[in-house]
Short mmCIF file of C-alpha atoms in Angstrom, two decimals:
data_model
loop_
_atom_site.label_atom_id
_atom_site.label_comp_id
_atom_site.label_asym_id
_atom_site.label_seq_id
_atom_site.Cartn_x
_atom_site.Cartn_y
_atom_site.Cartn_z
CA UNK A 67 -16.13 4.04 13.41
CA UNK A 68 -13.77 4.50 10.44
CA UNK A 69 -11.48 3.28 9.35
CA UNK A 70 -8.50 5.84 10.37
CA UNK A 71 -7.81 8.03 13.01
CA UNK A 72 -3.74 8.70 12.73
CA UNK A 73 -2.64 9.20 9.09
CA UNK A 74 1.54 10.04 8.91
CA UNK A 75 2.05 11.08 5.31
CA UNK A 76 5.59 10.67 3.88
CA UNK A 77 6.53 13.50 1.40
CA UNK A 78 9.12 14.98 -0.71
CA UNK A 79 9.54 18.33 -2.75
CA UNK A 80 8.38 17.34 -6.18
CA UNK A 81 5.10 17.28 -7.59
CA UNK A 82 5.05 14.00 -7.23
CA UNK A 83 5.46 14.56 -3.31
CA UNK A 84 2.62 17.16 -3.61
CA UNK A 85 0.10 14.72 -5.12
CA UNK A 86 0.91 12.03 -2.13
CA UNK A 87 0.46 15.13 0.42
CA UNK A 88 -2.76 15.99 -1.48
CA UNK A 89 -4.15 12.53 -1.39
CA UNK A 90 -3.17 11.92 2.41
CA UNK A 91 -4.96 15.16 3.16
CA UNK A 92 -8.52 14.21 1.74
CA UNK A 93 -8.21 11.14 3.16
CA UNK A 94 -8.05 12.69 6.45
CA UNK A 95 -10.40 14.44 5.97
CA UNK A 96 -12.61 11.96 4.86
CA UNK A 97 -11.89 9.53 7.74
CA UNK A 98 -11.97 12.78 9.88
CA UNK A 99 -8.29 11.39 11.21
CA UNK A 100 -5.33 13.16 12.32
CA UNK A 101 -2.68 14.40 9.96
CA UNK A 102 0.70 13.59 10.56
CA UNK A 103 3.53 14.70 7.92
CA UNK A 104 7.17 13.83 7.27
CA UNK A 105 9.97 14.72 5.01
CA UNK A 106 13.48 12.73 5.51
CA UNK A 107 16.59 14.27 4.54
CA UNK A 108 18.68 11.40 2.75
CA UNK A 109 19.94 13.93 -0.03
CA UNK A 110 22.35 16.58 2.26
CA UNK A 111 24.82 15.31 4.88
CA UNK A 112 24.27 15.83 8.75
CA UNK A 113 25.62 18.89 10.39
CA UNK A 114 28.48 18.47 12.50
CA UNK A 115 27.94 16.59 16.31
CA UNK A 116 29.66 16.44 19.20
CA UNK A 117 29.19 12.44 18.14
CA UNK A 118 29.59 13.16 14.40
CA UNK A 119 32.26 13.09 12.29
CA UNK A 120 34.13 16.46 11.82
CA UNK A 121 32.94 18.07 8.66
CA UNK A 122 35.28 21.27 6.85
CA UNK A 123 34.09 24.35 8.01
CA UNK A 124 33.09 24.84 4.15
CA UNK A 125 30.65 21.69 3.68
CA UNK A 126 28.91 22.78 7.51
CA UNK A 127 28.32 26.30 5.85
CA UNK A 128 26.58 24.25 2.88
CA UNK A 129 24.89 21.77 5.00
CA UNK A 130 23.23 24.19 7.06
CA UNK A 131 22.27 26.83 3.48
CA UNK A 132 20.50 23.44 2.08
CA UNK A 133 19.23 22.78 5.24
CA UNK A 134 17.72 25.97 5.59
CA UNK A 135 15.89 25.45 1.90
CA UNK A 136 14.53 22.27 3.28
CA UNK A 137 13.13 23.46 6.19
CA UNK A 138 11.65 26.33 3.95
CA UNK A 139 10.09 23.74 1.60
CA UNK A 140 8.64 21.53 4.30
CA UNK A 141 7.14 24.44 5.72
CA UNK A 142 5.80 25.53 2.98
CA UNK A 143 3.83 22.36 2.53
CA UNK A 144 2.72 21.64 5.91
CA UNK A 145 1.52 25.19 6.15
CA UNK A 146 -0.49 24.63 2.23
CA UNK A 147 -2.25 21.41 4.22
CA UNK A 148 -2.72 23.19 7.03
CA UNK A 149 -0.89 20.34 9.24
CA UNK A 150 -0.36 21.39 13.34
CA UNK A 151 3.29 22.19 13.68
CA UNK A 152 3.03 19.37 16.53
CA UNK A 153 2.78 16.91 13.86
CA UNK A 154 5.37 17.95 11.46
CA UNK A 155 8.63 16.02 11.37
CA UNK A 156 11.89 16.89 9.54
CA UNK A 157 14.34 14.27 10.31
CA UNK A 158 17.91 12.04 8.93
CA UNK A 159 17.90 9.27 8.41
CA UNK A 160 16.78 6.33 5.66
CA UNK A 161 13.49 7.25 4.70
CA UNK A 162 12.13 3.34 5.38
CA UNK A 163 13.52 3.44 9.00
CA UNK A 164 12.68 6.97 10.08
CA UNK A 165 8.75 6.34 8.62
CA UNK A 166 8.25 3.31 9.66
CA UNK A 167 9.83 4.42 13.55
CA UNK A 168 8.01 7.24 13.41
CA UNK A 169 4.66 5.51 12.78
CA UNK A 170 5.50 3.34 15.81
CA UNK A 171 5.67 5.81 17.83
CA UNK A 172 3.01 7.61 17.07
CA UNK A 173 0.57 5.49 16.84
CA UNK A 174 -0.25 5.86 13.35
CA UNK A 175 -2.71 3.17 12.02
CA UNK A 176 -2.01 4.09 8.16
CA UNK A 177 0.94 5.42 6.27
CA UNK A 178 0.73 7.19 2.73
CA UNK A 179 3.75 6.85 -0.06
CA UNK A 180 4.38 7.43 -3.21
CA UNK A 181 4.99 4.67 -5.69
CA UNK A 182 6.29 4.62 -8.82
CA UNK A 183 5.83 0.97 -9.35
CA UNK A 184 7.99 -0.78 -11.77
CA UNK A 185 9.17 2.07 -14.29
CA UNK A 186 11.62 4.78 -13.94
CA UNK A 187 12.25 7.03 -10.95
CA UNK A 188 11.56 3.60 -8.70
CA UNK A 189 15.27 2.04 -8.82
CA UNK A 190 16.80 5.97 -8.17
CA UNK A 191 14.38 6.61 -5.51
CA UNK A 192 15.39 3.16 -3.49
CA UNK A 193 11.94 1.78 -3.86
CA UNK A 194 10.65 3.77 -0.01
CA UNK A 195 7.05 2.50 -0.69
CA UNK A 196 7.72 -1.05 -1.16
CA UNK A 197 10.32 -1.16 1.94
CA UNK A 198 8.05 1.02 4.18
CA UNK A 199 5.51 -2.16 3.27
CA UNK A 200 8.17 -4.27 4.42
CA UNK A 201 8.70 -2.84 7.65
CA UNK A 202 5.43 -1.22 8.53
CA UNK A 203 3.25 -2.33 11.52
CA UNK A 204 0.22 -0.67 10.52
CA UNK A 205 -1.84 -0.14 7.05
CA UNK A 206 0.56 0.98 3.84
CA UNK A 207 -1.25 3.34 1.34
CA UNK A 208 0.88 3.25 -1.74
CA UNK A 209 -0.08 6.60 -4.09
CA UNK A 210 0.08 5.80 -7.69
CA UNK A 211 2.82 8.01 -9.40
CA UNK A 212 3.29 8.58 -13.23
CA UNK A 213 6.62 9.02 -14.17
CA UNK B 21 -15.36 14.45 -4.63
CA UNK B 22 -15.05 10.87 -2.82
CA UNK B 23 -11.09 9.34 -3.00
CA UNK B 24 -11.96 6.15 -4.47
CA UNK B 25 -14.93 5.12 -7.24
CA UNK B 26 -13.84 1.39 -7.44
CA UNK B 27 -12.19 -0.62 -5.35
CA UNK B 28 -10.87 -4.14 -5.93
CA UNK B 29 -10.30 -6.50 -2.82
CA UNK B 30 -7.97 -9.63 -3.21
CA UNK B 31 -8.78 -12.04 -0.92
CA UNK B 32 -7.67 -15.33 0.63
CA UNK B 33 -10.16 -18.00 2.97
CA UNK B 34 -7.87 -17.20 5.91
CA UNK B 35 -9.04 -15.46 9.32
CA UNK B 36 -6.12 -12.87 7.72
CA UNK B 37 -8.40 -12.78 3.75
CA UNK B 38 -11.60 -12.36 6.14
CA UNK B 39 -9.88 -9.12 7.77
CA UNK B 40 -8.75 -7.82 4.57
CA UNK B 41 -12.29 -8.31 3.13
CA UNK B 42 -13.82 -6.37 6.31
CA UNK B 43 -11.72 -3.59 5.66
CA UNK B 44 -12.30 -3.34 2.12
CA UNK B 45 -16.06 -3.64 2.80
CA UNK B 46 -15.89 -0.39 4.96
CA UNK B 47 -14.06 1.65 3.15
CA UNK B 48 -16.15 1.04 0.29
CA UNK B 49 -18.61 2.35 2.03
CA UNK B 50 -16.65 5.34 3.59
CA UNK B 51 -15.99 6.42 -0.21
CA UNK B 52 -19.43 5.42 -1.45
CA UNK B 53 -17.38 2.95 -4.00
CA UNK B 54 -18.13 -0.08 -5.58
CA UNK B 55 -16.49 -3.04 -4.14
CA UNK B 56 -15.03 -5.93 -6.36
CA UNK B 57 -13.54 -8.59 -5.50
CA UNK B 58 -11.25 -11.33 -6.43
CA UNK B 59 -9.41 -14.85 -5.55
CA UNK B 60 -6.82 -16.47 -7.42
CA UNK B 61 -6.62 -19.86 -7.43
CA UNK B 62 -3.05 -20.69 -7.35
CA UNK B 63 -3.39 -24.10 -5.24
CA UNK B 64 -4.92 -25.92 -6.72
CA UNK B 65 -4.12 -26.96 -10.64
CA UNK B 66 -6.02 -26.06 -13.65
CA UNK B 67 -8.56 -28.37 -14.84
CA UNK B 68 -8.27 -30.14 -18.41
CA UNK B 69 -8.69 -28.00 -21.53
CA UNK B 70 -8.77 -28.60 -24.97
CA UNK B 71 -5.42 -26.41 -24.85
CA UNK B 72 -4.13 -27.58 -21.68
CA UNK B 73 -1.72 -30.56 -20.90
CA UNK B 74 -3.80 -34.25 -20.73
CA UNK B 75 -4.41 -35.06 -16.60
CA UNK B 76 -5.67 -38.35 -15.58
CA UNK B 77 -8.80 -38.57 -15.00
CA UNK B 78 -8.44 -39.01 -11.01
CA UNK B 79 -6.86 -35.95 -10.69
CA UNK B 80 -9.07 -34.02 -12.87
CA UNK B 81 -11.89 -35.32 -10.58
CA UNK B 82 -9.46 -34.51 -7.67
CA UNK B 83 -9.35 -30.33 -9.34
CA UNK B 84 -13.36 -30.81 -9.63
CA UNK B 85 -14.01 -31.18 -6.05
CA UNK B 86 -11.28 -28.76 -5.01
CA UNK B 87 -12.84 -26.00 -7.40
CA UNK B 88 -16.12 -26.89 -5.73
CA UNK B 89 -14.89 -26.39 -2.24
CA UNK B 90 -13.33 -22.48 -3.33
CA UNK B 91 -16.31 -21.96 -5.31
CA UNK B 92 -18.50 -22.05 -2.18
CA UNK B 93 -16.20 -20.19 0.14
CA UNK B 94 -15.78 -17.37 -2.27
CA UNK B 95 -19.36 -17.54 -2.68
CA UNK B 96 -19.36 -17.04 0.61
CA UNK B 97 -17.31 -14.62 1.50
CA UNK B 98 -19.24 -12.52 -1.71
CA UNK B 99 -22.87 -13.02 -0.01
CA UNK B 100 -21.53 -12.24 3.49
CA UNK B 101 -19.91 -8.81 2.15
CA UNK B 102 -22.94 -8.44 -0.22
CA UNK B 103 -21.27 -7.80 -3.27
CA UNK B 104 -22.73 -7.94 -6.93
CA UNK B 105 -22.61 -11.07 -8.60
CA UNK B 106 -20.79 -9.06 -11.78
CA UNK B 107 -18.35 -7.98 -9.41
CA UNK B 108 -16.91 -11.29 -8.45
CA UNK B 109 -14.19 -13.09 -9.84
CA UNK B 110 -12.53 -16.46 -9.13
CA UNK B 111 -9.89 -16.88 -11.56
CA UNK B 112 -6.71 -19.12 -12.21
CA UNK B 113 -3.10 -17.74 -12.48
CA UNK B 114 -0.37 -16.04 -10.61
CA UNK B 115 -2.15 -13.85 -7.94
CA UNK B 116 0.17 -10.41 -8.42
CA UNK B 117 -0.50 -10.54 -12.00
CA UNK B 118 -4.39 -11.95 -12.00
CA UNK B 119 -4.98 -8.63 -9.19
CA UNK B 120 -2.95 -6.60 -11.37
CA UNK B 121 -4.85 -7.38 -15.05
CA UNK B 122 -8.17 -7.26 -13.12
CA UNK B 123 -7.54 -4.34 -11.80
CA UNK B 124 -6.80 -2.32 -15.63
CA UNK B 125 -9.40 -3.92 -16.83
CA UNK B 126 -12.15 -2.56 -14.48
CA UNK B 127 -10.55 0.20 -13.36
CA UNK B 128 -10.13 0.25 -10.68
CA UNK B 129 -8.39 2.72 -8.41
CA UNK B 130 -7.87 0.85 -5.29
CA UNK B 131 -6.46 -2.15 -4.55
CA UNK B 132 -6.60 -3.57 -1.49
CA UNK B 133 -4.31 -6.60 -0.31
CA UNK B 134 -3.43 -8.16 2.75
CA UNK B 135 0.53 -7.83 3.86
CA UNK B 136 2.15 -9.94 6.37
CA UNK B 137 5.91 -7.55 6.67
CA UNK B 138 9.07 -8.92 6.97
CA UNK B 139 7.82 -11.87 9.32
CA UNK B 140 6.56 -15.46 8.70
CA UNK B 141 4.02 -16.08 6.49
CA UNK B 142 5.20 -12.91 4.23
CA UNK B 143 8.26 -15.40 2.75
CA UNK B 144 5.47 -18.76 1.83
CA UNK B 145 3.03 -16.33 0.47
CA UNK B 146 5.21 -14.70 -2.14
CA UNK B 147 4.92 -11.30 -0.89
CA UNK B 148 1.69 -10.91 -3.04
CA UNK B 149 1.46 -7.08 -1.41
CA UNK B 150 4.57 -6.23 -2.65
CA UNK B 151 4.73 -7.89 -5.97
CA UNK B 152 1.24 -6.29 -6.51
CA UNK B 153 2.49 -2.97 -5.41
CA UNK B 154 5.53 -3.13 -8.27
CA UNK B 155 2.61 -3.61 -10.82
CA UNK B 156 -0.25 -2.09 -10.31
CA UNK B 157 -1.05 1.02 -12.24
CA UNK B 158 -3.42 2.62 -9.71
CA UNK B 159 -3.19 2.98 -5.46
CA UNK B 160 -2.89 -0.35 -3.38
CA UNK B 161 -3.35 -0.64 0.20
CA UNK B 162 -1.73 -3.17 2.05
CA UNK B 163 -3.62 -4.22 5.01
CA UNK B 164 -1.55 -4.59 8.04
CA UNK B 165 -1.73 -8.42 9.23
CA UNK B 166 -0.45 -9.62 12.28
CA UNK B 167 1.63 -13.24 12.35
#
């Protein structure tokens, strides 16, 4: 049997994020698992809900152009690893919560992050890979990054 | 071209170091990789050396039959996963930074470590996963343990 069936692959827009996508995608296909992908938007506020707070008209127009770019990106990579659109996931939230829920729910057995360990872009970037470790309830791949 | 060439395993002789070890095993042999592996002894204190701080003699006797005892589990624990005798190492120090040094020196581009998450045992085991993850200068996989 091996040794994953359900990989959920946590990516952003940089090179950096396309190594980690690269990486989770040979190991899939090594283990001959599932792909699962997911980008979370912590970097552009939440459109307007009927929940939400109200937003000027202005900052909704801008929301919704960066929003658009974002959905264009994470297309854009999915379609590159040729990832279902069934398993794609573009969601708000704090990226530690909305992996770590969304590997719950899934039933993902391993998750794939980048880390950038001790140096640099690891204090700006809020340290996802070691708090996805923290709060994960299956196997945490951490991708090596160099800064 | 296979993911992983060399793979380093730290393990404990827990039920939880025995899973960790298992897993290790198989995806060495998913990846066709060499397996090392390593324990650090960081229970038990370090014997008498000419550099070292003077112990009486009944505890050095005492560290003697301890370091006999982890000798033969490691041993094994190595025979049981069938893994080369220059591939082993049982070693004294701090366990993120022993797994960490190891790990440049052979390098390796997989570590593998067992993580207990936020609950229980994670706190009295000093997060090794975590603290390994902030240093390491290749991939680490934590391996999902239950409480």
């Amino acid at each position: 049997m091996s040794s994953y069936q359900n990989i959920l692959v946590a990516v952003d827009f940089s090179d950096y994020g396309q190594k980690v996508a690269l990486k989770a995608k040979q190991l899939a296909e090594q283990f001959n698992a599932s792909l699962n992908i997911i980008h979370v938007l912590d970097n552009i506020p939440m459109p307007d809900t009927p929940y939400g707070m109200l937003i000027p008209l202005d900052t909704t127009d801008l929301t919704n152009e960066l929003l658009e770019v974002e959905k264009e990106k994470f297309k854009s990579i999915c379609d590159q690893l040729s990832i279902d659109v069934t398993r794609r996931r573009l969601v708000w939230g704090e990226p530690q919560n909305e992996i770590t829920q969304t590997a719950s729910k899934e039933n993902i057995d391993l998750i794939v992050v980048g880390s950038h360990g001790r140096h640099g872009l690891a204090v700006l970037m809020g340290s996802t890979a070691k708090d996805v470790l923290y709060h994960a309830e299956c196997d945490v791949l951490a991708v090596h990054l160099q800064d």
